[in-house]
């Protein structure tokens, strides 16, 4: 059963269109992430589902109940969903317990046991109940916001980039705690984010949004490994792209003759672009590696160190000169000026020109 069904949703502000025909299905109890650059319409979609904006045209169903479209309009507080904003939106004059209780039915608002249960759900000690929001860290505030959102046991929770204001380490731990809490409750969740890694790791289903449209929706592995086009591929994870000419099931490019995954439109030849993920490319020192006819050689012309990995700029040698950027994991990255050998593992993807 679908917990959320969105059909043909258009929405804009004045004469500026933002959403241009969104179709989306979210299964009951699942987690979906919508990822895309700033300004692509992610938050507007969330606001339409929540009832803060009205589609024109388009319909939204939560479960089997239509909440907007075709003359139907259910106000936000009657849609049976929870909403967590980017900044948490806690009431500054209320304690943690009072903030959480705000989302509870009136009969349960004085229940300390229910407050303690919700705090435990989001991995916070019951001692936090009497603190005020300004006495909490950013990650703790986000967890309180989530506890308030799930307190009335909604069928759907909407998360609007709730981790974007947190530092990298806190973002990971807070995201893990939130994901665990939602999974334990079996709550259907829709997250919007501009962080590709966050979307891929958090959700059962990922939708990639661009210019008000969903270019691809599917499981995270499918989105990463078989993107429908170059723009989607480049946005979801690091990508190495090169000009290439397809001939049957092999493409010729600066990294040699590479096997390709099946081409969606069935083409067997022509000029286009080759896509590889950085983890497909093995990099070794030219002097230490055994030569192979299929290998490509190059020179390291730049290196940016990030600790866990190094971003290398490599100029490939003739007969197919090109520059590529490649992340090398570990502490043994070659230095600038080093000659290296590159070997591709697995099949490349090829996209026709234009």
PDB file of C-alpha atoms in Angstrom, residues 32-38 40 42-43 46 159-164 171 175 190-200 202 206-207 209 235:
ATOM      1  CA  UNK A  32      12.374   8.053   0.503  1.00  0.00           C
ATOM      2  CA  UNK A  33      14.919  10.811  -0.105  1.00  0.00           C
ATOM      3  CA  UNK A  34      14.573  13.550  -2.712  1.00  0.00           C
ATOM      4  CA  UNK A  35      17.970  14.942  -3.628  1.00  0.00           C
ATOM      5  CA  UNK A  36      18.793  17.880  -5.861  1.00  0.00           C
ATOM      6  CA  UNK A  37      20.611  21.219  -6.022  1.00  0.00           C
ATOM      7  CA  UNK A  38      19.342  24.310  -4.224  1.00  0.00           C
ATOM      8  CA  UNK A  40      15.263  22.731  -7.825  1.00  0.00           C
ATOM      9  CA  UNK A  42      12.562  20.028  -3.157  1.00  0.00           C
ATOM     10  CA  UNK A  43      11.189  22.129  -0.303  1.00  0.00           C
ATOM     11  CA  UNK A  46       7.408  19.062   0.756  1.00  0.00           C
ATOM     12  CA  UNK A 159      12.077  16.040   6.892  1.00  0.00           C
ATOM     13  CA  UNK A 160      13.252  19.295   5.286  1.00  0.00           C
ATOM     14  CA  UNK A 161      17.073  19.128   5.241  1.00  0.00           C
ATOM     15  CA  UNK A 162      17.099  18.654   9.013  1.00  0.00           C
ATOM     16  CA  UNK A 163      20.843  17.946   9.243  1.00  0.00           C
ATOM     17  CA  UNK A 164      22.182  20.683   6.951  1.00  0.00           C
ATOM     18  CA  UNK A 171      25.426  15.204  11.078  1.00  0.00           C
ATOM     19  CA  UNK A 175      21.198  11.083  11.007  1.00  0.00           C
ATOM     20  CA  UNK A 190      10.186  11.603   3.109  1.00  0.00           C
ATOM     21  CA  UNK A 191      13.504  13.456   3.370  1.00  0.00           C
ATOM     22  CA  UNK A 192      14.634  16.269   1.083  1.00  0.00           C
ATOM     23  CA  UNK A 193      18.340  17.075   0.961  1.00  0.00           C
ATOM     24  CA  UNK A 194      21.093  18.408  -1.294  1.00  0.00           C
ATOM     25  CA  UNK A 195      23.585  15.922   0.217  1.00  0.00           C
ATOM     26  CA  UNK A 196      23.987  12.942  -2.133  1.00  0.00           C
ATOM     27  CA  UNK A 197      25.697  10.711   0.443  1.00  0.00           C
ATOM     28  CA  UNK A 198      22.935  11.454   2.936  1.00  0.00           C
ATOM     29  CA  UNK A 199      20.232  10.486   0.442  1.00  0.00           C
ATOM     30  CA  UNK A 200      21.934   7.247  -0.615  1.00  0.00           C
ATOM     31  CA  UNK A 202      19.361   7.153   4.544  1.00  0.00           C
ATOM     32  CA  UNK A 206      15.895   7.978  -3.905  1.00  0.00           C
ATOM     33  CA  UNK A 207      14.474  10.542  -6.303  1.00  0.00           C
ATOM     34  CA  UNK A 209      15.157  16.328  -8.809  1.00  0.00           C
ATOM     35  CA  UNK A 235      24.995  14.857  -9.161  1.00  0.00           C
TER      36      UNK A 235
END
